[in-house]
Amino acid sequence: MKKPRFIKSIFAQILGVVFLFSCASWNNTEKGAVIGGGTGGAVGAVLGNKSGQAGKGAAIGAVVGAAAGAAVGIYMDKQAKKIEEEVKDAEVERVGDAIKLTFDSGILFGFDSYSLTPASQENIMKFAEILKEYPDTDLSIEGHTDNRGSYQYNLGLSERRAASVKNYLKMQGIDDKRMTTLGFSFDKPVATNDTDEGRAKNRRVEILITANDVLIEKAEKGEIEN
């Protein structure tokens, strides 16, 4: 009995996703080539969901070809490497076609404060210079807290901290249109809130860097320098 075409498609997409995530050590260049190839939008959507940017992940996977996907990956790899080398006290992680930059809130702010410390201002200034070198990316700046205090208070604090980072980047010349901010209160812990160590990890600002439409278009036209 012949299997319907849509069932075959689903099987192919599932196999593609399993294959991609079995290769956790791949860099963005390699993943970009796969996303741009046969696994298509399904893989892109999964990567996008993991990064919190489902729409963009799906768009890259569905629209670009293998060569363009690899070009986007190269661009993001170079940017991530430079951030790792020049921005202190920040954790840099490749997540699909995105870059996730995590700052411990204790590094950025004083206790119960959303005013950036002098050291964090210096780091963000360096980060801004890199963003100017890589203009074809957008930023989602996300504030997170531990669960001490009320939900509403922590929501406001997380929003104000994300806004502080955005405003300082804007002061350094980063286009406001590239940046969005979100506050999550204690909705998205990365560790237990039952210990001091865990709560410290949950107090953080994450910056998700994603390819914008200009970069995707350049990749499709072969205009990205390797």
Tab-separated table of C-alpha atoms in Angstrom:
chain	number	residue	atom	x	y	z
A	1	MET	CA	0.000	0.000	0.000
A	2	LYS	CA	1.399	3.367	-0.997
A	3	LYS	CA	1.845	5.847	1.872
A	4	PRO	CA	0.238	9.277	1.415
A	5	ARG	CA	2.683	12.012	0.488
A	6	PHE	CA	2.004	14.082	3.587
A	7	ILE	CA	2.894	11.139	5.866
A	8	LYS	CA	6.181	10.691	4.070
A	9	SER	CA	6.837	14.389	4.529
A	10	ILE	CA	6.177	14.192	8.256
A	11	PHE	CA	8.533	11.208	8.604
A	12	ALA	CA	11.251	13.058	6.699
A	13	GLN	CA	10.888	16.140	8.858
A	14	ILE	CA	10.996	14.155	12.092
A	15	LEU	CA	14.104	12.318	10.942
A	16	GLY	CA	15.687	15.637	10.040
A	17	VAL	CA	15.007	17.080	13.461
A	18	VAL	CA	16.359	14.000	15.242
A	19	PHE	CA	19.452	14.055	13.043
A	20	LEU	CA	20.129	17.711	13.684
A	21	PHE	CA	19.783	17.567	17.448
A	22	SER	CA	21.944	14.449	17.608
A	23	CYS	CA	24.756	16.707	16.376
A	24	ALA	CA	24.819	19.054	19.333
A	25	SER	CA	28.448	20.001	18.747
A	26	TRP	CA	27.790	21.497	15.311
A	27	ASN	CA	28.343	25.201	14.860
A	28	ASN	CA	25.856	27.599	13.269
A	29	THR	CA	27.465	27.278	9.848
A	30	GLU	CA	26.857	23.535	9.746
A	31	LYS	CA	23.378	23.826	11.221
A	32	GLY	CA	22.564	26.624	8.798
A	33	ALA	CA	23.378	24.420	5.842
A	34	VAL	CA	21.066	21.695	7.140
A	35	ILE	CA	18.307	24.174	7.935
A	36	GLY	CA	18.573	25.568	4.444
A	37	GLY	CA	18.481	22.092	2.939
A	38	GLY	CA	16.073	19.192	2.949
A	39	THR	CA	14.830	19.385	6.548
A	40	GLY	CA	13.417	22.816	5.806
A	41	GLY	CA	10.878	24.651	7.910
A	42	ALA	CA	10.328	21.880	10.464
A	43	VAL	CA	13.916	22.014	11.707
A	44	GLY	CA	13.914	25.795	11.552
A	45	ALA	CA	10.753	25.920	13.628
A	46	VAL	CA	12.179	23.628	16.301
A	47	LEU	CA	15.354	25.678	16.545
A	48	GLY	CA	13.285	28.821	16.667
A	49	ASN	CA	11.125	27.460	19.463
A	50	LYS	CA	14.199	26.507	21.457
A	51	SER	CA	15.525	30.030	21.149
A	52	GLY	CA	12.190	31.709	21.837
A	53	GLN	CA	12.011	33.119	18.303
A	54	ALA	CA	9.849	30.507	16.591
A	55	GLY	CA	8.783	32.716	13.688
A	56	LYS	CA	12.290	33.662	12.677
A	57	GLY	CA	13.597	30.125	13.056
A	58	ALA	CA	10.852	28.776	10.849
A	59	ALA	CA	11.331	31.557	8.286
A	60	ILE	CA	15.026	30.859	7.849
A	61	GLY	CA	14.462	27.140	7.535
A	62	ALA	CA	11.599	27.481	5.097
A	63	VAL	CA	12.931	30.216	2.828
A	64	VAL	CA	16.667	29.901	2.270
A	65	GLY	CA	18.634	27.206	0.496
A	66	ALA	CA	21.626	25.279	1.809
A	67	ALA	CA	24.221	27.798	0.625
A	68	ALA	CA	22.306	30.762	2.041
A	69	GLY	CA	21.715	28.931	5.327
A	70	ALA	CA	25.439	28.250	5.605
A	71	ALA	CA	26.210	31.914	4.889
A	72	VAL	CA	23.901	33.039	7.684
A	73	GLY	CA	25.615	30.523	9.958
A	74	ILE	CA	29.057	31.899	9.107
A	75	TYR	CA	27.924	35.457	9.844
A	76	MET	CA	26.471	34.429	13.213
A	77	ASP	CA	29.506	32.287	14.107
A	78	LYS	CA	31.862	35.194	13.521
A	79	GLN	CA	29.733	37.512	15.607
A	80	ALA	CA	29.487	34.992	18.449
A	81	LYS	CA	33.239	34.430	18.470
A	82	LYS	CA	33.943	38.149	18.690
A	83	ILE	CA	31.472	38.563	21.555
A	84	GLU	CA	33.120	35.669	23.415
A	85	GLU	CA	36.538	37.247	22.984
A	86	GLU	CA	35.678	40.849	23.854
A	87	VAL	CA	32.694	40.939	26.225
A	88	LYS	CA	33.674	39.924	29.744
A	89	ASP	CA	31.464	38.202	32.299
A	90	ALA	CA	28.975	37.006	29.700
A	91	GLU	CA	28.020	33.497	28.641
A	92	VAL	CA	27.696	33.077	24.878
A	93	GLU	CA	25.707	30.171	23.495
A	94	ARG	CA	24.755	29.185	19.959
A	95	VAL	CA	21.081	28.290	19.830
A	96	GLY	CA	20.073	27.238	16.352
A	97	ASP	CA	20.642	30.209	14.065
A	98	ALA	CA	20.636	32.586	17.023
A	99	ILE	CA	23.191	33.705	19.599
A	100	LYS	CA	22.159	33.813	23.241
A	101	LEU	CA	24.144	36.139	25.472
A	102	THR	CA	23.520	35.798	29.229
A	103	PHE	CA	24.559	38.256	31.906
A	104	ASP	CA	24.200	37.467	35.599
A	105	SER	CA	22.120	40.336	36.991
A	106	GLY	CA	24.652	40.617	39.816
A	107	ILE	CA	27.207	41.619	37.185
A	108	LEU	CA	24.938	44.201	35.577
A	109	PHE	CA	23.115	45.708	38.545
A	110	GLY	CA	23.344	46.339	42.250
A	111	PHE	CA	20.939	44.630	44.652
A	112	ASP	CA	17.298	45.400	43.826
A	113	SER	CA	18.454	47.988	41.279
A	114	TYR	CA	18.066	48.504	37.554
A	115	SER	CA	20.897	51.028	37.238
A	116	LEU	CA	23.842	49.584	35.328
A	117	THR	CA	27.124	49.332	37.240
A	118	PRO	CA	30.212	51.091	35.788
A	119	ALA	CA	31.777	47.716	34.913
A	120	SER	CA	28.652	46.572	33.088
A	121	GLN	CA	28.499	49.835	31.152
A	122	GLU	CA	32.004	49.145	29.861
A	123	ASN	CA	31.002	45.642	28.775
A	124	ILE	CA	27.881	46.876	27.032
A	125	MET	CA	29.908	49.551	25.249
A	126	LYS	CA	32.157	46.793	23.838
A	127	PHE	CA	29.096	44.762	22.912
A	128	ALA	CA	27.649	47.778	21.093
A	129	GLU	CA	30.816	48.146	19.015
A	130	ILE	CA	30.475	44.541	17.876
A	131	LEU	CA	26.804	45.075	17.020
A	132	LYS	CA	27.858	47.973	14.787
A	133	GLU	CA	30.185	45.608	12.925
A	134	TYR	CA	27.312	43.147	12.479
A	135	PRO	CA	24.340	45.416	11.708
A	136	ASP	CA	22.107	42.787	10.122
A	137	THR	CA	20.866	41.256	13.365
A	138	ASP	CA	18.053	42.034	15.802
A	139	LEU	CA	18.077	41.776	19.591
A	140	SER	CA	15.492	40.532	22.064
A	141	ILE	CA	16.555	41.694	25.539
A	142	GLU	CA	14.906	39.668	28.294
A	143	GLY	CA	14.919	40.268	32.042
A	144	HIS	CA	14.480	37.435	34.567
A	145	THR	CA	14.358	37.276	38.379
A	146	ASP	CA	14.282	34.744	41.194
A	147	ASN	CA	11.029	34.083	43.048
A	148	ARG	CA	11.649	36.156	46.162
A	149	GLY	CA	9.068	38.925	46.446
A	150	SER	CA	5.757	39.261	44.655
A	151	TYR	CA	5.257	38.315	41.038
A	152	GLN	CA	4.223	41.829	40.033
A	153	TYR	CA	7.193	43.476	41.731
A	154	ASN	CA	9.609	41.092	40.029
A	155	LEU	CA	7.845	41.579	36.697
A	156	GLY	CA	8.423	45.315	36.914
A	157	LEU	CA	12.043	44.833	37.976
A	158	SER	CA	12.715	42.408	35.109
A	159	GLU	CA	11.172	44.826	32.606
A	160	ARG	CA	13.155	47.790	33.943
A	161	ARG	CA	16.417	45.869	33.832
A	162	ALA	CA	15.839	44.815	30.230
A	163	ALA	CA	14.960	48.416	29.357
A	164	SER	CA	18.152	49.685	31.036
A	165	VAL	CA	20.288	47.478	28.809
A	166	LYS	CA	18.367	48.565	25.715
A	167	ASN	CA	18.627	52.245	26.599
A	168	TYR	CA	22.355	52.035	27.185
A	169	LEU	CA	22.858	50.247	23.865
A	170	LYS	CA	20.796	52.986	22.228
A	171	MET	CA	23.057	55.602	23.838
A	172	GLN	CA	26.000	53.840	22.179
A	173	GLY	CA	24.406	54.255	18.754
A	174	ILE	CA	22.478	51.000	18.318
A	175	ASP	CA	19.274	51.531	16.336
A	176	ASP	CA	16.194	51.342	18.523
A	177	LYS	CA	14.384	49.415	15.775
A	178	ARG	CA	16.788	46.503	16.195
A	179	MET	CA	15.823	45.943	19.820
A	180	THR	CA	12.825	44.677	21.760
A	181	THR	CA	12.553	44.155	25.531
A	182	LEU	CA	10.619	41.673	27.618
A	183	GLY	CA	10.319	41.030	31.345
A	184	PHE	CA	9.453	37.564	32.617
A	185	SER	CA	9.516	38.000	36.413
A	186	PHE	CA	10.277	34.482	37.718
A	187	ASP	CA	8.354	32.616	34.989
A	188	LYS	CA	11.442	31.110	33.309
A	189	PRO	CA	13.904	29.815	35.917
A	190	VAL	CA	17.023	28.036	34.706
A	191	ALA	CA	17.804	26.626	38.161
A	192	THR	CA	16.060	25.899	41.442
A	193	ASN	CA	14.839	28.822	43.518
A	194	ASP	CA	15.391	26.787	46.701
A	195	THR	CA	19.086	27.677	47.038
A	196	ASP	CA	21.124	30.890	46.937
A	197	GLU	CA	23.147	29.530	44.026
A	198	GLY	CA	20.038	28.664	42.045
A	199	ARG	CA	18.399	32.016	42.685
A	200	ALA	CA	21.567	33.787	41.553
A	201	LYS	CA	21.402	31.939	38.219
A	202	ASN	CA	17.771	32.904	37.777
A	203	ARG	CA	18.536	36.605	38.257
A	204	ARG	CA	19.789	37.333	34.770
A	205	VAL	CA	19.424	39.289	31.544
A	206	GLU	CA	19.453	37.314	28.308
A	207	ILE	CA	20.008	38.849	24.896
A	208	LEU	CA	18.931	36.784	21.917
A	209	ILE	CA	20.589	37.861	18.660
A	210	THR	CA	18.839	36.755	15.471
A	211	ALA	CA	19.298	37.297	11.750
A	212	ASN	CA	17.086	40.033	10.350
A	213	ASP	CA	15.407	40.175	6.944
A	214	VAL	CA	18.303	42.106	5.423
A	215	LEU	CA	20.790	39.376	6.354
A	216	ILE	CA	18.542	36.645	4.980
A	217	GLU	CA	18.130	38.545	1.719
A	218	LYS	CA	21.883	39.072	1.429
A	219	ALA	CA	22.445	35.374	2.053
A	220	GLU	CA	20.030	34.433	-0.704
A	221	LYS	CA	21.802	36.787	-3.122
A	222	GLY	CA	25.252	35.497	-2.135
A	223	GLU	CA	26.293	38.896	-0.798
A	224	ILE	CA	27.686	37.772	2.583
A	225	GLU	CA	31.472	37.706	2.771
A	226	ASN	CA	32.923	34.481	4.181
